[in-house]
CSV table of C-alpha atoms in Angstrom, one decimal:
chain,number,residue,atom,x,y,z
A,1470,GLU,CA,-36.3,-29.2,-27.1
A,1471,ALA,CA,-36.4,-27.7,-23.4
A,1472,GLY,CA,-34.5,-24.5,-22.9
A,1473,VAL,CA,-32.1,-23.4,-20.0
A,1474,ALA,CA,-34.1,-23.4,-16.7
A,1475,GLN,CA,-33.3,-21.0,-13.9
A,1476,SER,CA,-34.9,-20.5,-10.5
A,1477,PRO,CA,-36.0,-18.4,-8.7
A,1478,ARG,CA,-37.2,-15.9,-11.1
A,1479,TYR,CA,-37.2,-13.0,-8.6
A,1480,LYS,CA,-35.5,-12.8,-5.2
A,1481,ILE,CA,-35.4,-9.7,-2.7
A,1482,ILE,CA,-32.7,-9.9,0.2
A,1483,GLU,CA,-31.5,-7.7,2.7
A,1484,LYS,CA,-27.4,-6.8,2.6
A,1485,ARG,CA,-25.5,-9.4,4.5
A,1486,GLN,CA,-27.8,-12.2,4.0
A,1487,SER,CA,-27.1,-15.2,1.7
A,1488,VAL,CA,-28.8,-16.5,-1.5
A,1489,ALA,CA,-28.3,-19.2,-4.2
A,1490,PHE,CA,-29.5,-19.5,-7.5
A,1491,TRP,CA,-30.1,-22.7,-9.7
A,1492,CYS,CA,-29.8,-23.4,-13.3
A,1493,ASN,CA,-30.3,-26.5,-15.4
A,1494,PRO,CA,-28.8,-26.3,-18.8
A,1495,ILE,CA,-30.1,-27.6,-21.9
A,1496,SER,CA,-29.6,-31.5,-21.9
A,1497,GLY,CA,-26.4,-32.5,-23.3
A,1498,HIS,CA,-24.7,-29.2,-23.2
A,1499,ALA,CA,-21.2,-29.6,-21.7
A,1500,THR,CA,-20.4,-25.9,-21.1
A,1501,LEU,CA,-22.3,-23.8,-18.7
A,1502,TYR,CA,-22.0,-20.2,-18.1
A,1503,TRP,CA,-23.0,-17.8,-15.2
A,1504,TYR,CA,-23.2,-14.0,-16.4
A,1505,GLN,CA,-24.2,-10.9,-14.4
A,1506,GLN,CA,-26.4,-8.3,-15.8
A,1507,ILE,CA,-26.2,-4.6,-14.0
A,1508,LEU,CA,-29.2,-2.6,-15.0
A,1509,GLY,CA,-28.4,-0.6,-18.3
A,1510,GLN,CA,-25.2,-2.7,-19.0
A,1511,GLY,CA,-24.5,-5.9,-21.2
A,1512,PRO,CA,-24.1,-9.2,-19.5
A,1513,LYS,CA,-20.6,-10.1,-17.9
A,1514,LEU,CA,-19.0,-13.3,-17.1
A,1515,LEU,CA,-18.8,-14.6,-13.7
A,1516,ILE,CA,-17.8,-18.0,-14.1
A,1517,GLN,CA,-17.6,-20.8,-16.8
A,1518,PHE,CA,-17.9,-24.6,-16.4
A,1519,GLN,CA,-16.6,-27.3,-18.7
A,1520,ASN,CA,-18.6,-30.5,-17.4
A,1521,ASN,CA,-17.8,-30.2,-13.9
A,1522,GLY,CA,-14.5,-28.3,-14.1
A,1523,VAL,CA,-13.9,-24.6,-13.9
A,1524,VAL,CA,-12.6,-22.9,-17.0
A,1525,ASP,CA,-12.9,-19.3,-16.1
A,1526,ASP,CA,-13.6,-17.6,-13.0
A,1527,SER,CA,-11.3,-14.7,-13.2
A,1528,GLN,CA,-14.2,-12.2,-12.7
A,1529,LEU,CA,-15.8,-14.0,-9.8
A,1530,PRO,CA,-15.6,-12.3,-6.4
A,1531,LYS,CA,-14.2,-15.1,-4.6
A,1532,ASP,CA,-14.6,-13.4,-1.2
A,1533,ARG,CA,-18.5,-13.6,-1.5
A,1534,PHE,CA,-19.5,-15.5,-4.6
A,1535,SER,CA,-19.3,-19.4,-5.1
A,1536,ALA,CA,-20.4,-21.6,-7.7
A,1537,GLU,CA,-20.4,-25.5,-8.3
A,1538,ARG,CA,-21.6,-27.9,-10.9
A,1539,LEU,CA,-20.9,-31.3,-9.1
A,1540,LYS,CA,-22.5,-33.9,-11.6
A,1541,GLY,CA,-21.6,-31.6,-14.7
A,1542,VAL,CA,-25.2,-31.1,-15.0
A,1543,ASP,CA,-27.2,-28.2,-13.1
A,1544,SER,CA,-25.3,-25.6,-11.3
A,1545,THR,CA,-25.7,-23.2,-8.2
A,1546,LEU,CA,-24.4,-19.8,-7.7
A,1547,LYS,CA,-24.4,-18.5,-4.4
A,1548,ILE,CA,-23.7,-15.0,-2.9
A,1549,GLN,CA,-22.8,-14.7,1.0
A,1550,PRO,CA,-22.9,-12.1,2.4
A,1551,ALA,CA,-24.7,-10.0,-0.3
A,1552,LYS,CA,-23.9,-6.2,-0.8
A,1553,LEU,CA,-26.2,-3.5,-2.3
A,1554,GLU,CA,-24.0,-3.6,-5.5
A,1555,ASP,CA,-25.1,-7.1,-6.3
A,1556,SER,CA,-28.5,-6.1,-7.3
A,1557,ALA,CA,-28.6,-7.4,-10.8
A,1558,VAL,CA,-30.0,-10.0,-13.2
A,1559,TYR,CA,-28.2,-13.5,-13.0
A,1560,LEU,CA,-28.1,-15.1,-16.4
A,1561,CYS,CA,-27.2,-18.8,-17.0
A,1562,ALA,CA,-26.2,-19.9,-20.4
A,1563,SER,CA,-25.1,-23.2,-22.1
A,1564,THR,CA,-23.6,-24.4,-25.0
A,1565,PRO,CA,-22.7,-27.9,-26.4
A,1566,TRP,CA,-19.1,-28.7,-27.8
A,1567,GLY,CA,-20.0,-25.9,-30.2
A,1568,ASN,CA,-20.0,-22.1,-30.0
A,1569,GLU,CA,-23.5,-20.7,-29.8
A,1570,GLN,CA,-24.7,-20.1,-26.4
A,1571,PHE,CA,-28.1,-20.2,-25.1
A,1572,PHE,CA,-29.6,-18.3,-22.3
A,1573,GLY,CA,-32.1,-19.0,-19.6
A,1574,PRO,CA,-34.7,-16.3,-18.3
A,1575,GLY,CA,-32.3,-15.2,-15.5
A,1576,THR,CA,-33.0,-14.6,-11.8
A,1577,ARG,CA,-33.7,-10.7,-10.8
A,1578,LEU,CA,-32.0,-10.0,-7.6
A,1579,THR,CA,-32.7,-7.2,-5.5
A,1580,VAL,CA,-30.6,-6.3,-2.3
A,1581,LEU,CA,-32.0,-3.9,0.1
B,862,GLY,CA,-9.4,-7.9,-23.8
B,863,ILE,CA,-11.7,-7.4,-26.7
B,864,GLN,CA,-13.9,-4.5,-27.0
B,865,VAL,CA,-17.1,-4.1,-28.2
B,866,GLU,CA,-18.9,-1.1,-29.3
B,867,GLN,CA,-22.4,-0.9,-30.5
B,868,SER,CA,-24.2,2.0,-32.5
B,869,PRO,CA,-26.3,3.8,-32.0
B,870,PRO,CA,-27.1,3.8,-28.2
B,871,ASP,CA,-31.0,4.7,-28.8
B,872,LEU,CA,-32.9,4.5,-31.8
B,873,ILE,CA,-36.8,5.5,-32.2
B,874,LEU,CA,-38.9,4.4,-35.3
B,875,GLN,CA,-42.3,4.8,-36.6
B,876,GLU,CA,-43.7,1.3,-37.1
B,877,GLY,CA,-43.2,0.2,-40.7
B,878,ALA,CA,-39.7,2.0,-40.8
B,879,ASN,CA,-36.3,-0.2,-41.5
B,880,SER,CA,-33.1,0.2,-39.2
B,881,THR,CA,-29.5,-1.1,-39.1
B,882,LEU,CA,-27.6,-1.6,-36.0
B,883,ARG,CA,-24.0,-1.9,-35.9
B,884,CYS,CA,-21.5,-3.8,-33.9
B,885,ASN,CA,-17.5,-2.9,-34.0
B,886,PHE,CA,-15.0,-5.3,-32.4
B,887,SER,CA,-11.6,-5.1,-31.4
B,888,ASP,CA,-10.1,-8.4,-32.4
B,889,SER,CA,-10.8,-11.5,-34.5
B,890,VAL,CA,-13.4,-13.6,-33.3
B,891,ASN,CA,-14.7,-17.1,-33.8
B,892,ASN,CA,-18.3,-16.3,-32.2
B,893,LEU,CA,-20.5,-13.4,-33.0
B,894,GLN,CA,-24.2,-13.5,-31.8
B,895,TRP,CA,-27.1,-11.1,-32.0
B,896,PHE,CA,-29.6,-11.2,-29.1
B,897,HIS,CA,-32.9,-9.5,-28.3
B,898,GLN,CA,-33.7,-8.8,-24.8
B,899,ASN,CA,-37.1,-8.5,-24.2
B,900,PRO,CA,-39.1,-6.6,-21.5
B,901,TRP,CA,-39.0,-9.5,-19.0
B,902,GLY,CA,-34.8,-9.7,-19.6
B,903,GLN,CA,-34.8,-12.8,-21.4
B,904,LEU,CA,-32.1,-13.0,-24.1
B,905,ILE,CA,-33.6,-14.3,-27.4
B,906,ASN,CA,-31.0,-15.7,-29.8
B,907,LEU,CA,-31.3,-13.8,-33.3
B,908,PHE,CA,-28.3,-15.0,-35.0
B,909,TYR,CA,-25.0,-16.9,-34.6
B,910,ILE,CA,-22.8,-15.3,-37.3
B,911,PRO,CA,-19.0,-15.0,-37.0
B,912,SER,CA,-18.9,-14.4,-40.3
B,913,GLY,CA,-21.1,-14.2,-43.7
B,914,THR,CA,-24.8,-13.3,-44.1
B,915,LYS,CA,-28.1,-14.7,-42.7
B,916,GLN,CA,-31.6,-14.0,-42.9
B,917,ASN,CA,-34.5,-14.7,-40.6
B,918,GLY,CA,-37.8,-13.3,-41.7
B,919,ARG,CA,-37.7,-9.5,-41.5
B,920,LEU,CA,-34.3,-9.6,-39.7
B,921,SER,CA,-30.9,-10.3,-41.2
B,922,ALA,CA,-27.2,-10.0,-40.2
B,923,THR,CA,-23.8,-9.5,-42.2
B,924,THR,CA,-20.7,-9.9,-40.3
B,925,VAL,CA,-17.2,-8.8,-41.9
B,926,ALA,CA,-14.6,-10.4,-40.1
B,927,THR,CA,-11.7,-9.0,-41.8
B,928,GLU,CA,-13.1,-5.6,-41.2
B,929,ARG,CA,-14.2,-6.3,-37.5
B,930,TYR,CA,-17.8,-5.3,-37.8
B,931,SER,CA,-21.3,-6.8,-38.0
B,932,LEU,CA,-24.6,-5.2,-39.0
B,933,LEU,CA,-28.1,-6.3,-37.9
B,934,TYR,CA,-31.1,-5.2,-40.3
B,935,ILE,CA,-34.6,-4.8,-39.2
B,936,SER,CA,-37.0,-4.3,-42.0
B,937,SER,CA,-40.9,-3.3,-41.7
B,938,SER,CA,-40.3,-2.9,-37.9
B,939,GLN,CA,-43.3,-3.7,-35.3
B,940,THR,CA,-43.9,-2.6,-32.0
B,941,THR,CA,-42.9,-6.0,-30.7
B,942,ASP,CA,-39.4,-5.5,-32.1
B,943,SER,CA,-38.9,-2.8,-29.1
B,944,GLY,CA,-36.4,-3.8,-26.7
B,945,VAL,CA,-32.5,-3.9,-26.2
B,946,TYR,CA,-30.4,-5.7,-28.9
B,947,PHE,CA,-27.0,-7.0,-27.9
B,948,CYS,CA,-24.0,-8.0,-29.9
B,949,ALA,CA,-21.6,-10.4,-28.3
B,950,VAL,CA,-18.3,-11.7,-29.5
B,951,GLY,CA,-16.2,-14.8,-28.2
B,952,SER,CA,-12.6,-14.7,-29.2
B,953,GLU,CA,-11.7,-18.1,-28.5
B,954,TYR,CA,-13.7,-21.7,-29.2
B,955,GLY,CA,-16.1,-22.2,-26.5
B,956,ASN,CA,-15.1,-19.3,-24.7
B,957,LYS,CA,-17.1,-16.5,-22.8
B,958,LEU,CA,-18.9,-14.0,-24.8
B,959,VAL,CA,-18.1,-10.2,-24.3
B,960,PHE,CA,-21.4,-8.3,-24.9
B,961,GLY,CA,-21.6,-4.3,-26.0
B,962,ALA,CA,-23.5,-2.1,-24.3
B,963,GLY,CA,-26.6,-2.6,-26.5
B,964,THR,CA,-28.9,-0.7,-28.6
B,965,ILE,CA,-32.5,0.5,-27.2
B,966,LEU,CA,-34.9,0.1,-29.8
B,967,ARG,CA,-38.2,1.7,-29.4
B,968,VAL,CA,-41.0,1.4,-32.2
B,969,LYS,CA,-43.8,3.6,-32.0
B,970,SER,CA,-47.4,2.7,-33.7
């Protein structure tokens, strides 16, 4: 069974530029999560989708971050404009109707 | 919100030694997962264990939900066990995971 796919794996941009990350969850998984992991910390939830609807985006900085999951399958997370403090690993996870979450390899973002 | 504390924050072992990592959480949970984050940043699922005991090779885990803690046991450690171990909990079905700060494990040959 294929795991959660993410791209790109690495991205370097300058502050105030925009960037987008893509995630394809495990086939059949209805719930998709985006987490941000700052160096030296545990991951923290940015947004949770159930099919193509948002369940929880309370920790998403909506002035610069946006995310969508239009067809209830893959998802895109965008940052515009990026700040230095957005340097982090962005992790996508998915789960079926059950509870156990499975994570993708992550996208490492560096903002200069 | 729910709080998760992991101990110890750092652990250095000689190859072949055993270790116990602890995770305390502040409220009742219906999801608890242990992960190993490898040097490339990938979170590897070790255990899904909201209660009870499980074993997988040299690793085992126990969660005592009524006392709000979980333990991860690593026996006969190997250098490939090095990395960061995270405990993460969820308080509602299908809801987000709240992660601890992790335990950094270094196994020396």
